[in-house]
CSV table of C-alpha atoms in Angstrom, one decimal:
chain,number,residue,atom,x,y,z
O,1,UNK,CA,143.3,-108.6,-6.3
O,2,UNK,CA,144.0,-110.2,-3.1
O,3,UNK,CA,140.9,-109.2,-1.5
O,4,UNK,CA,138.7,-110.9,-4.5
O,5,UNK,CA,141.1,-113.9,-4.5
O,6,UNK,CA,140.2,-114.8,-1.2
O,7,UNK,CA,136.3,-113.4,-1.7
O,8,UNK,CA,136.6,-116.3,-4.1
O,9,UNK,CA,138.4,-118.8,-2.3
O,10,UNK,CA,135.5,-118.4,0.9
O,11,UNK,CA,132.6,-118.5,-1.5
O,12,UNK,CA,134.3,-122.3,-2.9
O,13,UNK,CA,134.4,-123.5,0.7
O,14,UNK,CA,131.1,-122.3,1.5
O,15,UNK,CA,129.4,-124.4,-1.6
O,16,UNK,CA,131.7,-127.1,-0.9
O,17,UNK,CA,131.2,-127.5,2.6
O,18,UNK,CA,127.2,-127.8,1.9
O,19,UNK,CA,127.9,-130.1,-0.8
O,20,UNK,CA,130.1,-132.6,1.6
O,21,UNK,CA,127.1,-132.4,3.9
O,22,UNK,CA,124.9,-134.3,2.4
O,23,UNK,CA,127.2,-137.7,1.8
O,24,UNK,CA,127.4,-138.2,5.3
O,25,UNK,CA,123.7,-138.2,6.2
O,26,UNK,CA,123.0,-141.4,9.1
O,27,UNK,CA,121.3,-144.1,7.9
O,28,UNK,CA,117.4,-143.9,7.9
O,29,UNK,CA,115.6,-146.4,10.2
O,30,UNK,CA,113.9,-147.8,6.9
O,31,UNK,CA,115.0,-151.1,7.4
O,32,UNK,CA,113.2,-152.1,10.4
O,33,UNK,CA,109.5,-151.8,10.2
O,34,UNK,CA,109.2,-152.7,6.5
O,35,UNK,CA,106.3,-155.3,6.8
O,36,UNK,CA,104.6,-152.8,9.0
O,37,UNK,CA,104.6,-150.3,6.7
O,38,UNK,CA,103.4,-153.0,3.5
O,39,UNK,CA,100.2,-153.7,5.7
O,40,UNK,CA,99.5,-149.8,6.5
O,41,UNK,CA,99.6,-148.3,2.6
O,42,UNK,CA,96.1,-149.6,1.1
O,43,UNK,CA,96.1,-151.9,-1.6
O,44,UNK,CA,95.1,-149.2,-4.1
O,45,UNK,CA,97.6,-146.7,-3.6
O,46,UNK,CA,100.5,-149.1,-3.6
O,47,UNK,CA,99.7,-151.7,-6.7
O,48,UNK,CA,100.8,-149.2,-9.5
O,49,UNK,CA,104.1,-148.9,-7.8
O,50,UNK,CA,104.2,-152.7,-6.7
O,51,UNK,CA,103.6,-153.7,-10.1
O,52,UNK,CA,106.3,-151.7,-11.5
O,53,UNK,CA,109.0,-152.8,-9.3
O,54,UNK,CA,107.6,-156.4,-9.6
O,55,UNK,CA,108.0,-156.2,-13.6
O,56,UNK,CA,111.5,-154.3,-14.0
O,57,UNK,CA,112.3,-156.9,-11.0
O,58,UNK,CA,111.6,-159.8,-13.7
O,59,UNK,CA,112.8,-158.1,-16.5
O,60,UNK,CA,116.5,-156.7,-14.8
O,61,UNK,CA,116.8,-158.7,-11.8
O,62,UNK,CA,120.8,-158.0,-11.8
O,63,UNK,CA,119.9,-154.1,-11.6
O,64,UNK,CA,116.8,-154.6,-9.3
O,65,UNK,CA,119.0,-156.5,-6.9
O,66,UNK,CA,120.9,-153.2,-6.6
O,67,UNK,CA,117.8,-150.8,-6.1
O,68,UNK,CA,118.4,-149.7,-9.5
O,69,UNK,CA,115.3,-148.8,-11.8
O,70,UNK,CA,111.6,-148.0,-10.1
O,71,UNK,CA,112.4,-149.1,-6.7
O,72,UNK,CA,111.5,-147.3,-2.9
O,73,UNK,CA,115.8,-146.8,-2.7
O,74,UNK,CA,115.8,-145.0,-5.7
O,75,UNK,CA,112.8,-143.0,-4.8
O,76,UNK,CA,114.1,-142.1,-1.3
O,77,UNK,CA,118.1,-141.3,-2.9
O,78,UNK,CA,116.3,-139.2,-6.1
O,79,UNK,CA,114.6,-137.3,-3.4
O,80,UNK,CA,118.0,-136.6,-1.1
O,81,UNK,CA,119.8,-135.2,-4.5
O,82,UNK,CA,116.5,-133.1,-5.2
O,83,UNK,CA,116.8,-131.3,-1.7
O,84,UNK,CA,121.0,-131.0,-1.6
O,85,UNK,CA,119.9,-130.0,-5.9
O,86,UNK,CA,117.6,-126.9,-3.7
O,87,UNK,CA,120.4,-126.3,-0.9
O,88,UNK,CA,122.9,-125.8,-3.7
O,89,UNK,CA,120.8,-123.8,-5.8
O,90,UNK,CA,119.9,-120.9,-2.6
O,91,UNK,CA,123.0,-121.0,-1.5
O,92,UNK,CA,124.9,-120.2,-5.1
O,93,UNK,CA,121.6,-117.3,-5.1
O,94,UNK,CA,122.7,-116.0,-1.7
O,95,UNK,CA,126.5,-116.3,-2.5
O,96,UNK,CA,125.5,-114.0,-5.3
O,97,UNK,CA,123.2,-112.0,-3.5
O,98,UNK,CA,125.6,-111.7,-0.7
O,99,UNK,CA,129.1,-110.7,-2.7
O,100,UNK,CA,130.6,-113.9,-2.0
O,101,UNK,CA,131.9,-114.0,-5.5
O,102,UNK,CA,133.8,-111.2,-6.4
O,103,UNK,CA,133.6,-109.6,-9.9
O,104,UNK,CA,130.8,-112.3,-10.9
O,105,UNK,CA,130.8,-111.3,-14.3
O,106,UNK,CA,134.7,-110.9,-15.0
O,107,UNK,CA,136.0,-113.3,-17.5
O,108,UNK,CA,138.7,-115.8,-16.1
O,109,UNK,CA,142.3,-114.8,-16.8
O,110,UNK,CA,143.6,-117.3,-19.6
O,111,UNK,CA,147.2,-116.6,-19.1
O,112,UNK,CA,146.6,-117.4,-15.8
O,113,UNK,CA,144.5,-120.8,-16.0
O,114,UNK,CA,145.2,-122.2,-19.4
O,115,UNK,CA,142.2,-124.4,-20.0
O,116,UNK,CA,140.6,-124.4,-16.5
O,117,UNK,CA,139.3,-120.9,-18.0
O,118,UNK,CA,137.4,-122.5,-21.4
O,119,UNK,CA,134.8,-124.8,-21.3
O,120,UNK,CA,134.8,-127.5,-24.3
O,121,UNK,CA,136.4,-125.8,-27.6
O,122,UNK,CA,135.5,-121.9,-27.1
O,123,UNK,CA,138.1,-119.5,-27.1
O,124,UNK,CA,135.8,-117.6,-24.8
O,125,UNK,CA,136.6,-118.0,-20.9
O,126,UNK,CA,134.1,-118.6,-18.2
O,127,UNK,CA,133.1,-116.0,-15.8
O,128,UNK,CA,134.6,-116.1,-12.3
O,129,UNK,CA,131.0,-116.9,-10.9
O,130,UNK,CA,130.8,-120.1,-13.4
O,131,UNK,CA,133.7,-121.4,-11.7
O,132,UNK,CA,132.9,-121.1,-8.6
O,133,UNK,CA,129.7,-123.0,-9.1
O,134,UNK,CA,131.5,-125.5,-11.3
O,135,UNK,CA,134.4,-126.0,-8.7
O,136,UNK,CA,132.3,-126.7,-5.7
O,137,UNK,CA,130.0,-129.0,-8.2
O,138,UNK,CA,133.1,-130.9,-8.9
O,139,UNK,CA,133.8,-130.8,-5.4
O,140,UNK,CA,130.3,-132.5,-4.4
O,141,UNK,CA,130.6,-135.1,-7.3
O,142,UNK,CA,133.9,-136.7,-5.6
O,143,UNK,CA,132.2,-136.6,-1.8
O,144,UNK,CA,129.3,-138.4,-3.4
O,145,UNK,CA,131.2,-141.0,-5.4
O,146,UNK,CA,133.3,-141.4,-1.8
O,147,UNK,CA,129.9,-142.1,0.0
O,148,UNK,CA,128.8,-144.2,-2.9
O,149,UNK,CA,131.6,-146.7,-3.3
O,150,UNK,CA,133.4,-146.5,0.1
O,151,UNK,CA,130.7,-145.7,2.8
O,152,UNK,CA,131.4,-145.2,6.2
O,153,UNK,CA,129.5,-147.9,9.0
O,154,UNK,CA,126.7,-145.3,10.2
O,155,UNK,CA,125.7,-143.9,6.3
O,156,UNK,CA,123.1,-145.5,4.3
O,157,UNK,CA,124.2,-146.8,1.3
O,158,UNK,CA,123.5,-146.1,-2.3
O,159,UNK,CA,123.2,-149.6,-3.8
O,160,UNK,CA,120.9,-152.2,-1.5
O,161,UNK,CA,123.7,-154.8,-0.1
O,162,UNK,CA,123.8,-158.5,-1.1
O,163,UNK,CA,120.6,-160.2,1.3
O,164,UNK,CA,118.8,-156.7,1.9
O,165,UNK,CA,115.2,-156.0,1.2
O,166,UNK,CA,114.2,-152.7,-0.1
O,167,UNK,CA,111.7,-151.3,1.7
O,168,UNK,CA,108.0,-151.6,0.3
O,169,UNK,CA,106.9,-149.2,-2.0
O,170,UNK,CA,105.0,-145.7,0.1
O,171,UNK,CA,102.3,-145.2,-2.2
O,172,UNK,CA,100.6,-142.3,-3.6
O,173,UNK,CA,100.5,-140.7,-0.4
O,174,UNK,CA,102.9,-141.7,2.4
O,175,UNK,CA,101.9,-141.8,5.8
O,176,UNK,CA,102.2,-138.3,7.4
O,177,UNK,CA,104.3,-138.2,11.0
O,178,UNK,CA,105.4,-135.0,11.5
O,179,UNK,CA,109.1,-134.8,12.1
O,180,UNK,CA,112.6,-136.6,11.4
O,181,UNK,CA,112.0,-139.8,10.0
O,182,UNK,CA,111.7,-142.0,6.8
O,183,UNK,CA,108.3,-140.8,5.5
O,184,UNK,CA,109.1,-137.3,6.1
O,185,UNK,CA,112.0,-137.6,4.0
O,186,UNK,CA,110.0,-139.1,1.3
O,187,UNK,CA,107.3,-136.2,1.2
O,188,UNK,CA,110.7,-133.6,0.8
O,189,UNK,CA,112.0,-135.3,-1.2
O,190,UNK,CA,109.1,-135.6,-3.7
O,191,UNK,CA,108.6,-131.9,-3.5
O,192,UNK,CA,112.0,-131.0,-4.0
O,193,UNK,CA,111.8,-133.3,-7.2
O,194,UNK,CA,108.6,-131.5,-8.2
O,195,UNK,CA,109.9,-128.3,-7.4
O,196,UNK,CA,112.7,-128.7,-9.5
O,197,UNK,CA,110.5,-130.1,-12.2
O,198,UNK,CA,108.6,-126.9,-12.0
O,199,UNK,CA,110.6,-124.4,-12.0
O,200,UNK,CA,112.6,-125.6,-14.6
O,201,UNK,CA,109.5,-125.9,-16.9
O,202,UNK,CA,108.7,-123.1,-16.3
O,203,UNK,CA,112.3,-121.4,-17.4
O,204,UNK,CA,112.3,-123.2,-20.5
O,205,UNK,CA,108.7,-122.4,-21.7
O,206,UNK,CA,109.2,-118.6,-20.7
O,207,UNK,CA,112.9,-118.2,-21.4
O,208,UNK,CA,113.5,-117.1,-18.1
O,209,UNK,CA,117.1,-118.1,-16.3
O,210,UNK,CA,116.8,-120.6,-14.5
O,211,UNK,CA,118.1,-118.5,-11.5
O,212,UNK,CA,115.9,-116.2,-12.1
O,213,UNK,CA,113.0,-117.8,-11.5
O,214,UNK,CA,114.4,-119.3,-7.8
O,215,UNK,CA,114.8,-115.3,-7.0
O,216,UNK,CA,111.1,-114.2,-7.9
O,217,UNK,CA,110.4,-117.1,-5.3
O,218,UNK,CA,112.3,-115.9,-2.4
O,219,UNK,CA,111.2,-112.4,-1.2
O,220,UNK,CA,114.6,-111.7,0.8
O,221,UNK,CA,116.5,-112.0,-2.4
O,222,UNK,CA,114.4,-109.8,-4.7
């Protein structure tokens, strides 16, 4: 029992350790060449999104002052939770693949964590390998809120602050520089969101688990 206790207690602080990564990501030099980047995106492939920001701009301009609603912040932060979504999702797969989690399938002890071990009404307990997963999602829901309402001087924030600009919106196609920086992070960020879009179509229409599916992808896991 001991040696599964503390099989279980690793795999938490592995998830959890990936999930506090991602809240303290440095700031993206977005800020600075905005204007630059409005002139280099032709007109074409920018006035779809342009127009959308400029009408939810006129229609919620508390919210738009934020970055809330179709706006380049919420593009860029949808994309960041898409990839940490990805990072999450292989490393619960290799936790599993990997016997991180010991007895995955064993129902959680009821006598021994009262309601912890029930989800919603059910007199049925979770398995050990839902909790894990639940406790280090948990554990990644408080870092983000922590980044989101207290952030620290070198993190970019969630909300755009009173007097900032959002940057202009990339287009269909955003400019291509190989490496680390802004527009790279936007073309992960909108695969990652497709991805996820994709293979979680796909699960539904075919009835395949979700995890499933992220396995027949990954040829070291199958």
């Amino acid at each position: 029992f001991n040696n599964s206790s503390a099989k279980m207690k690793t795999a938490c602080l592995l998830l959890a350790l990936a999930a506090s990564a991602s809240a303290f990501a440095p700031r993206p030099a977005v800020r600075s060449v905005p204007k630059a980047m409005a002139k280099a995106r032709p007109e074409a492939e920018t006035v779809v999104f342009t127009d959308a920001m400029t009408e939810f701009k006129a229609a919620y301009p508390g919210f738009a002052a934020k970055g809330w609603g179709p706006s380049a912040k919420a593009e860029r932060w949808n994309g960041r939770h898409a990839m940490f979504g990805w990072a999450f999702i292989i490393g619960t797969l290799h936790a599993q693949q990997s016997g991180l989690i010991p007895d995955p399938s064993a129902a959680l002890d009821a006598s021994t964590w009262g309601g912890l071990s029930r989800l919603g009404m059910t007199t049925e307990t979770i398995s050990q390998e839902r909790a894990v997963v639940i406790v280090a999602n948990m554990h990644a829901f408080m870092v983000g809120l922590c980044a989101t309402f207290a952030p620290l001087g070198y993190m970019d924030t969630l909300l755009i602050a009173d007097g900032e600009e959002d940057e202009p919106a990339a287009g269909v196609f955003p400019a291509f520089n190989p490496g680390v920086n802004p527009d790279t992070e936007l073309w992960n960020g909108r695969m990652a969101m497709m991805g996820l879009v994709a293979t979680s179509s796909y699960a539904l229409m075919t009835g395949t688990p979700f995890m499933d599916c992220v396995k027949a992808m990954l040829p070291m896991y199958q």
